[in-house]
């Protein structure tokens, strides 16, 4: 890549892209006040994942797991989308080929208005019954511990993907296909260590891959462009592109639908 200013470079790439994809992680919500997982104040510093975010932990002590999720829901409930969430939602409206893939369970992309969105790790505000499978949003904070299904009285669990669980098949297919077909891939605010999502960028075939992260990650050496910046501060500086010029082979909405 040229020695141009990375912001100018990124602005040009975003304007040209026909099938852009963004993959976000906890860092995109950091400027909204949501703690990341692995930073100095990261959630995993104080809690061992195997004690809390696994099916085994939930089977052993659902109340303990629910206390932790209640604590996280309390932290996240007042959080509001920051300029990065809002920019990505506006980009979706301007570019019908754009797909947003997030590992975040905080719901802030949806709150900002993103709809062509794949929440690969689920959503903290969705509860799923372990007995009848009923799933629904519940924004009460705090929830009674442990919460019970209004239909069958079964134990409810958070609608998220835990360590040791597979990603929902539809979310996985949609995400990997979009990355393979992308002409631009933005990797924003993820430490790129949790599989399988950490490997998504390696599936890109023709895409220019750009990382937006104040710190280096295992992906950094293989990227086309690395913008060392906080996401919200960066997107505040990037003008929103208009829709693709007429007659330029504007794409069909290749990533329709909503969250899996
Ligand atoms: P991490 O906490 O591992 O990484 C957060 C990344 O965001 C780090 O690389 C930071 O440098 C970067 N970062 C911090 N502030 C930022 C900012 N303002 N703008 C941009 N980047 C910033 O979070 P994830 O990579 O999302 O999984 O973690 C992946 C998965 O691990 C999570 O989805 C969760 C967790 O276990 C499940 O719950 C299944």
PDB file of C-alpha atoms and ligand atoms in Angstrom:
ATOM      1  CA  UNK A   1       0.000   0.000   0.000  1.00  0.00           C
ATOM      2  CA  UNK A   2       1.083   3.543  -0.591  1.00  0.00           C
ATOM      3  CA  UNK A   3       2.468   5.792   2.111  1.00  0.00           C
ATOM      4  CA  UNK A   4      -0.720   7.877   2.147  1.00  0.00           C
ATOM      5  CA  UNK A   5      -2.464   8.944   5.296  1.00  0.00           C
ATOM      6  CA  UNK A   6      -4.286   5.791   6.484  1.00  0.00           C
ATOM      7  CA  UNK A   7      -7.508   7.740   7.061  1.00  0.00           C
ATOM      8  CA  UNK A   8      -7.478   9.043   3.479  1.00  0.00           C
ATOM      9  CA  UNK A   9      -6.608   5.551   2.258  1.00  0.00           C
ATOM     10  CA  UNK A  10      -9.458   3.976   4.195  1.00  0.00           C
ATOM     11  CA  UNK A  11     -11.904   6.654   3.053  1.00  0.00           C
ATOM     12  CA  UNK A  12     -11.056   5.850  -0.581  1.00  0.00           C
ATOM     13  CA  UNK A  13     -11.446   2.114  -0.035  1.00  0.00           C
ATOM     14  CA  UNK A  14     -14.821   2.547   1.663  1.00  0.00           C
ATOM     15  CA  UNK A  15     -16.069   4.719  -1.168  1.00  0.00           C
ATOM     16  CA  UNK A  16     -15.021   2.236  -3.871  1.00  0.00           C
ATOM     17  CA  UNK A  17     -16.108  -1.012  -2.208  1.00  0.00           C
ATOM     18  CA  UNK A  18     -19.034  -2.944  -3.718  1.00  0.00           C
ATOM     19  CA  UNK A  19     -19.099  -5.909  -1.333  1.00  0.00           C
ATOM     20  CA  UNK A  20     -17.634  -4.586   1.907  1.00  0.00           C
ATOM     21  CA  UNK A  21     -17.769  -6.594   5.105  1.00  0.00           C
ATOM     22  CA  UNK A  22     -16.915  -5.444   8.628  1.00  0.00           C
ATOM     23  CA  UNK A  23     -16.047  -7.819  11.437  1.00  0.00           C
ATOM     24  CA  UNK A  24     -16.238  -6.236  14.870  1.00  0.00           C
ATOM     25  CA  UNK A  25     -15.207  -7.256  18.373  1.00  0.00           C
ATOM     26  CA  UNK A  26     -15.439  -5.854  21.875  1.00  0.00           C
ATOM     27  CA  UNK A  27     -13.150  -2.913  21.027  1.00  0.00           C
ATOM     28  CA  UNK A  28     -15.862  -1.275  18.924  1.00  0.00           C
ATOM     29  CA  UNK A  29     -17.979  -0.898  22.071  1.00  0.00           C
ATOM     30  CA  UNK A  30     -15.122   0.234  24.339  1.00  0.00           C
ATOM     31  CA  UNK A  31     -15.866   3.917  23.699  1.00  0.00           C
ATOM     32  CA  UNK A  32     -19.477   3.222  24.736  1.00  0.00           C
ATOM     33  CA  UNK A  33     -18.185   2.143  28.140  1.00  0.00           C
ATOM     34  CA  UNK A  34     -18.579  -1.616  27.633  1.00  0.00           C
ATOM     35  CA  UNK A  35     -15.564  -3.472  29.018  1.00  0.00           C
ATOM     36  CA  UNK A  36     -13.541  -5.581  26.553  1.00  0.00           C
ATOM     37  CA  UNK A  37     -12.594  -9.154  27.390  1.00  0.00           C
ATOM     38  CA  UNK A  38      -8.803  -9.104  27.329  1.00  0.00           C
ATOM     39  CA  UNK A  39      -7.633  -5.513  27.895  1.00  0.00           C
ATOM     40  CA  UNK A  40      -6.130  -4.272  31.198  1.00  0.00           C
ATOM     41  CA  UNK A  41      -9.684  -3.953  32.578  1.00  0.00           C
ATOM     42  CA  UNK A  42     -10.955  -6.870  30.540  1.00  0.00           C
ATOM     43  CA  UNK A  43     -13.700  -9.103  31.863  1.00  0.00           C
ATOM     44  CA  UNK A  44     -11.565 -12.214  31.710  1.00  0.00           C
ATOM     45  CA  UNK A  45      -8.971 -10.657  34.056  1.00  0.00           C
ATOM     46  CA  UNK A  46     -11.356 -11.111  36.944  1.00  0.00           C
ATOM     47  CA  UNK A  47     -13.257 -14.219  35.873  1.00  0.00           C
ATOM     48  CA  UNK A  48     -12.074 -17.501  34.475  1.00  0.00           C
ATOM     49  CA  UNK A  49     -14.103 -18.273  31.327  1.00  0.00           C
ATOM     50  CA  UNK A  50     -14.347 -21.919  32.277  1.00  0.00           C
ATOM     51  CA  UNK A  51     -16.070 -20.896  35.538  1.00  0.00           C
ATOM     52  CA  UNK A  52     -18.743 -18.885  33.792  1.00  0.00           C
ATOM     53  CA  UNK A  53     -19.063 -19.063  30.017  1.00  0.00           C
ATOM     54  CA  UNK A  54     -19.362 -22.770  29.333  1.00  0.00           C
ATOM     55  CA  UNK A  55     -22.279 -25.218  29.202  1.00  0.00           C
ATOM     56  CA  UNK A  56     -20.585 -27.198  31.995  1.00  0.00           C
ATOM     57  CA  UNK A  57     -20.455 -24.144  34.287  1.00  0.00           C
ATOM     58  CA  UNK A  58     -24.133 -23.485  33.643  1.00  0.00           C
ATOM     59  CA  UNK A  59     -25.073 -27.097  34.372  1.00  0.00           C
ATOM     60  CA  UNK A  60     -23.053 -26.975  37.603  1.00  0.00           C
ATOM     61  CA  UNK A  61     -24.202 -23.596  38.921  1.00  0.00           C
ATOM     62  CA  UNK A  62     -26.782 -21.713  36.821  1.00  0.00           C
ATOM     63  CA  UNK A  63     -27.274 -19.084  39.540  1.00  0.00           C
ATOM     64  CA  UNK A  64     -23.564 -18.138  39.519  1.00  0.00           C
ATOM     65  CA  UNK A  65     -23.574 -17.834  35.728  1.00  0.00           C
ATOM     66  CA  UNK A  66     -26.751 -15.758  35.836  1.00  0.00           C
ATOM     67  CA  UNK A  67     -25.291 -13.441  38.508  1.00  0.00           C
ATOM     68  CA  UNK A  68     -22.402 -12.750  36.124  1.00  0.00           C
ATOM     69  CA  UNK A  69     -24.738 -12.125  33.183  1.00  0.00           C
ATOM     70  CA  UNK A  70     -26.894  -9.864  35.333  1.00  0.00           C
ATOM     71  CA  UNK A  71     -23.741  -7.879  36.200  1.00  0.00           C
ATOM     72  CA  UNK A  72     -22.848  -7.598  32.516  1.00  0.00           C
ATOM     73  CA  UNK A  73     -26.426  -6.636  31.568  1.00  0.00           C
ATOM     74  CA  UNK A  74     -26.303  -3.889  34.214  1.00  0.00           C
ATOM     75  CA  UNK A  75     -23.052  -2.559  32.736  1.00  0.00           C
ATOM     76  CA  UNK A  76     -24.338  -2.688  29.172  1.00  0.00           C
ATOM     77  CA  UNK A  77     -27.938  -1.444  29.690  1.00  0.00           C
ATOM     78  CA  UNK A  78     -27.028   2.280  29.896  1.00  0.00           C
ATOM     79  CA  UNK A  79     -24.443   2.066  27.073  1.00  0.00           C
ATOM     80  CA  UNK A  80     -25.242   3.935  23.881  1.00  0.00           C
ATOM     81  CA  UNK A  81     -23.838   3.442  20.359  1.00  0.00           C
ATOM     82  CA  UNK A  82     -20.701   5.474  19.689  1.00  0.00           C
ATOM     83  CA  UNK A  83     -19.620   7.067  16.378  1.00  0.00           C
ATOM     84  CA  UNK A  84     -18.235   3.733  15.096  1.00  0.00           C
ATOM     85  CA  UNK A  85     -21.567   1.908  15.583  1.00  0.00           C
ATOM     86  CA  UNK A  86     -23.436   4.824  14.044  1.00  0.00           C
ATOM     87  CA  UNK A  87     -21.063   5.129  11.081  1.00  0.00           C
ATOM     88  CA  UNK A  88     -21.406   1.422  10.258  1.00  0.00           C
ATOM     89  CA  UNK A  89     -25.212   1.649  10.434  1.00  0.00           C
ATOM     90  CA  UNK A  90     -25.187   4.644   8.097  1.00  0.00           C
ATOM     91  CA  UNK A  91     -22.760   2.866   5.738  1.00  0.00           C
ATOM     92  CA  UNK A  92     -25.252  -0.004   5.467  1.00  0.00           C
ATOM     93  CA  UNK A  93     -27.930   2.458   4.324  1.00  0.00           C
ATOM     94  CA  UNK A  94     -25.549   3.946   1.730  1.00  0.00           C
ATOM     95  CA  UNK A  95     -24.124   0.650   0.472  1.00  0.00           C
ATOM     96  CA  UNK A  96     -26.559  -2.219  -0.207  1.00  0.00           C
ATOM     97  CA  UNK A  97     -23.714  -4.754  -0.528  1.00  0.00           C
ATOM     98  CA  UNK A  98     -22.451  -4.227   3.028  1.00  0.00           C
ATOM     99  CA  UNK A  99     -22.627  -6.922   5.711  1.00  0.00           C
ATOM    100  CA  UNK A 100     -21.679  -6.420   9.348  1.00  0.00           C
ATOM    101  CA  UNK A 101     -20.504  -9.433  11.344  1.00  0.00           C
ATOM    102  CA  UNK A 102     -20.089  -8.921  15.075  1.00  0.00           C
ATOM    103  CA  UNK A 103     -18.793 -11.064  17.892  1.00  0.00           C
ATOM    104  CA  UNK A 104     -20.416  -8.683  20.359  1.00  0.00           C
ATOM    105  CA  UNK A 105     -23.448  -9.731  22.347  1.00  0.00           C
ATOM    106  CA  UNK A 106     -24.222  -6.216  23.629  1.00  0.00           C
ATOM    107  CA  UNK A 107     -26.783  -5.332  20.937  1.00  0.00           C
ATOM    108  CA  UNK A 108     -25.237  -1.887  20.280  1.00  0.00           C
ATOM    109  CA  UNK A 109     -24.954  -2.354  16.501  1.00  0.00           C
ATOM    110  CA  UNK A 110     -28.676  -3.088  16.293  1.00  0.00           C
ATOM    111  CA  UNK A 111     -29.427  -0.138  18.571  1.00  0.00           C
ATOM    112  CA  UNK A 112     -27.427   2.073  16.187  1.00  0.00           C
ATOM    113  CA  UNK A 113     -29.639   0.890  13.320  1.00  0.00           C
ATOM    114  CA  UNK A 114     -27.634  -1.921  11.683  1.00  0.00           C
ATOM    115  CA  UNK A 115     -29.927  -4.550  10.162  1.00  0.00           C
ATOM    116  CA  UNK A 116     -27.765  -6.542   7.734  1.00  0.00           C
ATOM    117  CA  UNK A 117     -26.057  -7.872  10.790  1.00  0.00           C
ATOM    118  CA  UNK A 118     -24.845 -11.300  11.889  1.00  0.00           C
ATOM    119  CA  UNK A 119     -24.365 -11.621  15.651  1.00  0.00           C
ATOM    120  CA  UNK A 120     -22.144 -14.704  15.511  1.00  0.00           C
ATOM    121  CA  UNK A 121     -21.886 -15.064  19.295  1.00  0.00           C
ATOM    122  CA  UNK A 122     -25.560 -14.340  19.929  1.00  0.00           C
ATOM    123  CA  UNK A 123     -27.124 -11.584  21.990  1.00  0.00           C
ATOM    124  CA  UNK A 124     -27.107 -10.971  25.719  1.00  0.00           C
ATOM    125  CA  UNK A 125     -30.681  -9.641  25.679  1.00  0.00           C
ATOM    126  CA  UNK A 126     -32.079 -12.860  24.214  1.00  0.00           C
ATOM    127  CA  UNK A 127     -33.030 -15.697  26.552  1.00  0.00           C
ATOM    128  CA  UNK A 128     -33.508 -19.301  25.466  1.00  0.00           C
ATOM    129  CA  UNK A 129     -35.362 -22.032  27.329  1.00  0.00           C
ATOM    130  CA  UNK A 130     -33.230 -25.084  28.006  1.00  0.00           C
ATOM    131  CA  UNK A 131     -36.392 -27.229  28.081  1.00  0.00           C
ATOM    132  CA  UNK A 132     -38.732 -26.095  25.275  1.00  0.00           C
ATOM    133  CA  UNK A 133     -36.273 -24.049  23.187  1.00  0.00           C
ATOM    134  CA  UNK A 134     -38.469 -20.910  23.234  1.00  0.00           C
ATOM    135  CA  UNK A 135     -36.377 -17.826  22.547  1.00  0.00           C
ATOM    136  CA  UNK A 136     -37.205 -14.182  23.146  1.00  0.00           C
ATOM    137  CA  UNK A 137     -35.816 -10.798  24.089  1.00  0.00           C
ATOM    138  CA  UNK A 138     -35.968  -9.816  27.740  1.00  0.00           C
ATOM    139  CA  UNK A 139     -34.404  -6.498  28.761  1.00  0.00           C
ATOM    140  CA  UNK A 140     -35.149  -6.668  32.487  1.00  0.00           C
ATOM    141  CA  UNK A 141     -32.185  -5.682  34.656  1.00  0.00           C
ATOM    142  CA  UNK A 142     -31.626  -7.498  36.882  1.00  0.00           C
ATOM    143  CA  UNK A 143     -33.372 -10.706  35.949  1.00  0.00           C
ATOM    144  CA  UNK A 144     -34.625 -12.993  38.697  1.00  0.00           C
ATOM    145  CA  UNK A 145     -31.916 -15.596  39.295  1.00  0.00           C
ATOM    146  CA  UNK A 146     -32.234 -18.028  37.682  1.00  0.00           C
ATOM    147  CA  UNK A 147     -34.912 -16.871  35.219  1.00  0.00           C
ATOM    148  CA  UNK A 148     -37.663 -19.327  34.263  1.00  0.00           C
ATOM    149  CA  UNK A 149     -39.483 -19.835  30.971  1.00  0.00           C
ATOM    150  CA  UNK A 150     -42.938 -18.161  30.965  1.00  0.00           C
ATOM    151  CA  UNK A 151     -44.284 -21.050  28.833  1.00  0.00           C
ATOM    152  CA  UNK A 152     -42.975 -24.231  30.445  1.00  0.00           C
ATOM    153  CA  UNK A 153     -41.153 -23.136  33.617  1.00  0.00           C
ATOM    154  CA  UNK A 154     -37.855 -24.500  32.305  1.00  0.00           C
ATOM    155  CA  UNK A 155     -34.525 -22.895  33.101  1.00  0.00           C
ATOM    156  CA  UNK A 156     -33.636 -20.010  30.776  1.00  0.00           C
ATOM    157  CA  UNK A 157     -30.091 -19.469  29.519  1.00  0.00           C
ATOM    158  CA  UNK A 158     -28.497 -16.480  27.814  1.00  0.00           C
ATOM    159  CA  UNK A 159     -28.836 -16.569  24.008  1.00  0.00           C
ATOM    160  CA  UNK A 160     -25.085 -16.463  23.516  1.00  0.00           C
ATOM    161  CA  UNK A 161     -22.457 -18.896  22.282  1.00  0.00           C
ATOM    162  CA  UNK A 162     -20.323 -20.302  25.085  1.00  0.00           C
ATOM    163  CA  UNK A 163     -16.839 -21.782  24.931  1.00  0.00           C
ATOM    164  CA  UNK A 164     -17.083 -25.314  23.602  1.00  0.00           C
ATOM    165  CA  UNK A 165     -20.302 -24.608  21.676  1.00  0.00           C
ATOM    166  CA  UNK A 166     -20.473 -24.343  17.881  1.00  0.00           C
ATOM    167  CA  UNK A 167     -21.539 -21.135  16.171  1.00  0.00           C
ATOM    168  CA  UNK A 168     -25.104 -21.273  14.818  1.00  0.00           C
ATOM    169  CA  UNK A 169     -24.794 -22.923  11.387  1.00  0.00           C
ATOM    170  CA  UNK A 170     -26.619 -20.173   9.492  1.00  0.00           C
ATOM    171  CA  UNK A 171     -24.496 -17.425  11.061  1.00  0.00           C
ATOM    172  CA  UNK A 172     -21.330 -19.327  10.208  1.00  0.00           C
ATOM    173  CA  UNK A 173     -22.313 -19.928   6.575  1.00  0.00           C
ATOM    174  CA  UNK A 174     -23.501 -16.386   6.002  1.00  0.00           C
ATOM    175  CA  UNK A 175     -20.369 -14.891   7.531  1.00  0.00           C
ATOM    176  CA  UNK A 176     -17.824 -17.081   5.801  1.00  0.00           C
ATOM    177  CA  UNK A 177     -19.506 -16.720   2.395  1.00  0.00           C
ATOM    178  CA  UNK A 178     -19.615 -12.937   2.761  1.00  0.00           C
ATOM    179  CA  UNK A 179     -15.927 -12.784   3.707  1.00  0.00           C
ATOM    180  CA  UNK A 180     -14.974 -14.977   0.754  1.00  0.00           C
ATOM    181  CA  UNK A 181     -16.909 -12.729  -1.642  1.00  0.00           C
ATOM    182  CA  UNK A 182     -15.871  -9.426  -0.065  1.00  0.00           C
ATOM    183  CA  UNK A 183     -13.792  -6.826  -1.877  1.00  0.00           C
ATOM    184  CA  UNK A 184     -13.069  -4.958   1.379  1.00  0.00           C
ATOM    185  CA  UNK A 185     -12.863  -6.425   4.866  1.00  0.00           C
ATOM    186  CA  UNK A 186     -12.639  -4.189   7.933  1.00  0.00           C
ATOM    187  CA  UNK A 187     -11.522  -5.957  11.105  1.00  0.00           C
ATOM    188  CA  UNK A 188     -12.421  -3.642  13.969  1.00  0.00           C
ATOM    189  CA  UNK A 189     -11.658  -3.954  17.672  1.00  0.00           C
ATOM    190  CA  UNK A 190     -10.996  -7.655  18.011  1.00  0.00           C
ATOM    191  CA  UNK A 191      -7.940  -9.335  19.530  1.00  0.00           C
ATOM    192  CA  UNK A 192      -8.437 -12.096  16.926  1.00  0.00           C
ATOM    193  CA  UNK A 193      -7.734 -14.950  19.292  1.00  0.00           C
ATOM    194  CA  UNK A 194     -11.126 -16.647  19.707  1.00  0.00           C
ATOM    195  CA  UNK A 195     -11.876 -19.244  17.045  1.00  0.00           C
ATOM    196  CA  UNK A 196     -13.456 -19.750  14.642  1.00  0.00           C
ATOM    197  CA  UNK A 197     -14.071 -16.010  14.125  1.00  0.00           C
ATOM    198  CA  UNK A 198     -10.368 -15.173  14.466  1.00  0.00           C
ATOM    199  CA  UNK A 199      -9.805 -17.119  11.238  1.00  0.00           C
ATOM    200  CA  UNK A 200     -12.531 -15.424   9.196  1.00  0.00           C
ATOM    201  CA  UNK A 201     -10.133 -12.801   7.756  1.00  0.00           C
ATOM    202  CA  UNK A 202      -7.918 -15.626   6.463  1.00  0.00           C
ATOM    203  CA  UNK A 203     -10.831 -16.784   4.281  1.00  0.00           C
ATOM    204  CA  UNK A 204     -10.838 -13.537   2.293  1.00  0.00           C
ATOM    205  CA  UNK A 205     -10.012 -14.224  -1.357  1.00  0.00           C
ATOM    206  CA  UNK A 206      -9.921 -10.895  -3.126  1.00  0.00           C
ATOM    207  CA  UNK A 207     -10.553  -8.409  -0.326  1.00  0.00           C
ATOM    208  CA  UNK A 208      -8.322  -5.615   0.824  1.00  0.00           C
ATOM    209  CA  UNK A 209      -8.117  -6.345   4.555  1.00  0.00           C
ATOM    210  CA  UNK A 210      -7.911  -3.394   6.947  1.00  0.00           C
ATOM    211  CA  UNK A 211      -7.517  -3.608  10.711  1.00  0.00           C
ATOM    212  CA  UNK A 212      -8.710  -0.827  13.009  1.00  0.00           C
ATOM    213  CA  UNK A 213      -7.293  -1.359  16.465  1.00  0.00           C
ATOM    214  CA  UNK A 214      -5.069   0.683  18.779  1.00  0.00           C
ATOM    215  CA  UNK A 215      -2.999  -2.471  19.396  1.00  0.00           C
ATOM    216  CA  UNK A 216      -1.396  -5.085  17.153  1.00  0.00           C
ATOM    217  CA  UNK A 217      -3.030  -8.515  16.903  1.00  0.00           C
ATOM    218  CA  UNK A 218      -1.967 -11.889  15.470  1.00  0.00           C
ATOM    219  CA  UNK A 219      -3.581 -10.752  12.192  1.00  0.00           C
ATOM    220  CA  UNK A 220      -1.597  -7.535  11.854  1.00  0.00           C
ATOM    221  CA  UNK A 221       1.374  -8.975   9.910  1.00  0.00           C
ATOM    222  CA  UNK A 222      -0.878 -10.361   7.164  1.00  0.00           C
ATOM    223  CA  UNK A 223      -2.995  -7.236   6.629  1.00  0.00           C
ATOM    224  CA  UNK A 224      -3.072  -4.768   3.757  1.00  0.00           C
ATOM    225  CA  UNK A 225      -3.593  -1.744   6.012  1.00  0.00           C
ATOM    226  CA  UNK A 226      -3.435  -1.282   9.755  1.00  0.00           C
ATOM    227  CA  UNK A 227      -5.007   1.806  11.291  1.00  0.00           C
ATOM    228  CA  UNK A 228      -3.812   2.107  14.886  1.00  0.00           C
ATOM    229  CA  UNK A 229      -6.695   4.047  16.329  1.00  0.00           C
ATOM    230  CA  UNK A 230      -9.685   3.753  18.578  1.00  0.00           C
ATOM    231  CA  UNK A 231     -12.653   2.966  16.326  1.00  0.00           C
ATOM    232  CA  UNK A 232     -14.994   5.734  17.485  1.00  0.00           C
ATOM    233  CA  UNK A 233     -12.315   8.416  17.199  1.00  0.00           C
ATOM    234  CA  UNK A 234     -11.434   7.196  13.697  1.00  0.00           C
ATOM    235  CA  UNK A 235     -14.962   7.007  12.288  1.00  0.00           C
ATOM    236  CA  UNK A 236     -15.673  10.487  13.539  1.00  0.00           C
ATOM    237  CA  UNK A 237     -13.084  11.599  10.933  1.00  0.00           C
ATOM    238  CA  UNK A 238     -14.383   9.564   7.988  1.00  0.00           C
ATOM    239  CA  UNK A 239     -17.058  11.116   5.785  1.00  0.00           C
ATOM    240  CA  UNK A 240     -19.933   8.836   4.997  1.00  0.00           C
ATOM    241  CA  UNK A 241     -19.857   7.684   1.359  1.00  0.00           C
ATOM    242  CA  UNK A 242     -22.943   8.199  -0.770  1.00  0.00           C
ATOM    243  CA  UNK A 243     -24.616   5.328  -2.638  1.00  0.00           C
ATOM    244  CA  UNK A 244     -22.547   3.699  -5.445  1.00  0.00           C
ATOM    245  CA  UNK A 245     -22.523   5.772  -8.676  1.00  0.00           C
ATOM    246  CA  UNK A 246     -25.286   4.847 -11.163  1.00  0.00           C
ATOM    247  CA  UNK A 247     -24.212   2.391 -13.866  1.00  0.00           C
ATOM    248  CA  UNK A 248     -21.258   1.099 -11.860  1.00  0.00           C
ATOM    249  CA  UNK A 249     -22.707  -2.377 -11.534  1.00  0.00           C
ATOM    250  CA  UNK A 250     -24.182  -1.670  -8.163  1.00  0.00           C
ATOM    251  CA  UNK A 251     -24.590  -4.958  -6.334  1.00  0.00           C
ATOM    252  CA  UNK A 252     -27.813  -6.697  -5.523  1.00  0.00           C
ATOM    253  CA  UNK A 253     -28.385  -6.919  -1.779  1.00  0.00           C
ATOM    254  CA  UNK A 254     -26.341 -10.069  -1.468  1.00  0.00           C
ATOM    255  CA  UNK A 255     -26.650 -10.266   2.301  1.00  0.00           C
ATOM    256  CA  UNK A 256     -30.345  -9.871   3.032  1.00  0.00           C
ATOM    257  CA  UNK A 257     -32.100 -10.730   6.240  1.00  0.00           C
ATOM    258  CA  UNK A 258     -31.457 -10.055   9.877  1.00  0.00           C
ATOM    259  CA  UNK A 259     -29.767 -11.613  12.819  1.00  0.00           C
ATOM    260  CA  UNK A 260     -29.635 -15.381  12.970  1.00  0.00           C
TER     261      UNK A 260
HETATM  262  P1  LIG B   1     -11.054  -8.764  23.213  1.00  0.00           P
HETATM  263  O1  LIG B   1     -11.310  -8.163  24.543  1.00  0.00           O
HETATM  264  O2  LIG B   1     -10.300 -10.046  23.169  1.00  0.00           O
HETATM  265  O3  LIG B   1     -10.261  -7.731  22.303  1.00  0.00           O
HETATM  266  C1  LIG B   1     -10.641  -6.385  22.230  1.00  0.00           C
HETATM  267  C2  LIG B   1      -9.766  -5.701  21.195  1.00  0.00           C
HETATM  268  O4  LIG B   1     -10.245  -4.388  21.031  1.00  0.00           O
HETATM  269  C3  LIG B   1      -8.283  -5.610  21.560  1.00  0.00           C
HETATM  270  O5  LIG B   1      -7.501  -6.025  20.456  1.00  0.00           O
HETATM  271  C4  LIG B   1      -8.079  -4.110  21.835  1.00  0.00           C
HETATM  272  O6  LIG B   1      -6.788  -3.655  21.448  1.00  0.00           O
HETATM  273  C5  LIG B   1      -9.144  -3.504  20.940  1.00  0.00           C
HETATM  274  N1  LIG B   1      -9.649  -2.184  21.366  1.00  0.00           N
HETATM  275  C6  LIG B   1      -9.706  -1.648  22.613  1.00  0.00           C
HETATM  276  N2  LIG B   1     -10.272  -0.432  22.582  1.00  0.00           N
HETATM  277  C7  LIG B   1     -10.592  -0.195  21.276  1.00  0.00           C
HETATM  278  C8  LIG B   1     -11.214   0.894  20.597  1.00  0.00           C
HETATM  279  N3  LIG B   1     -11.626   1.982  21.238  1.00  0.00           N
HETATM  280  N4  LIG B   1     -11.379   0.780  19.247  1.00  0.00           N
HETATM  281  C9  LIG B   1     -10.957  -0.315  18.584  1.00  0.00           C
HETATM  282  N5  LIG B   1     -10.378  -1.369  19.169  1.00  0.00           N
HETATM  283  C10 LIG B   1     -10.183  -1.312  20.504  1.00  0.00           C
HETATM  284  O7  LIG B   1     -12.474  -8.893  22.476  1.00  0.00           O
HETATM  285  P2  LIG B   1     -12.898  -9.811  21.249  1.00  0.00           P
HETATM  286  O8  LIG B   1     -11.780  -9.968  20.272  1.00  0.00           O
HETATM  287  O9  LIG B   1     -14.192  -9.284  20.759  1.00  0.00           O
HETATM  288  O10 LIG B   1     -16.654 -14.591  23.074  1.00  0.00           O
HETATM  289  O11 LIG B   1     -13.149 -11.186  21.965  1.00  0.00           O
HETATM  290  C11 LIG B   1     -13.611 -12.257  21.212  1.00  0.00           C
HETATM  291  C12 LIG B   1     -14.521 -13.112  22.025  1.00  0.00           C
HETATM  292  O12 LIG B   1     -13.890 -13.489  23.233  1.00  0.00           O
HETATM  293  C13 LIG B   1     -15.796 -12.451  22.507  1.00  0.00           C
HETATM  294  O13 LIG B   1     -16.826 -12.403  21.521  1.00  0.00           O
HETATM  295  C14 LIG B   1     -16.217 -13.345  23.633  1.00  0.00           C
HETATM  296  C15 LIG B   1     -14.879 -13.519  24.306  1.00  0.00           C
HETATM  297  O14 LIG B   1     -14.692 -14.684  24.967  1.00  0.00           O
HETATM  298  C16 LIG B   1     -17.709 -15.223  23.582  1.00  0.00           C
HETATM  299  O15 LIG B   1     -18.344 -14.759  24.510  1.00  0.00           O
HETATM  300  C17 LIG B   1     -18.033 -16.521  22.924  1.00  0.00           C
END
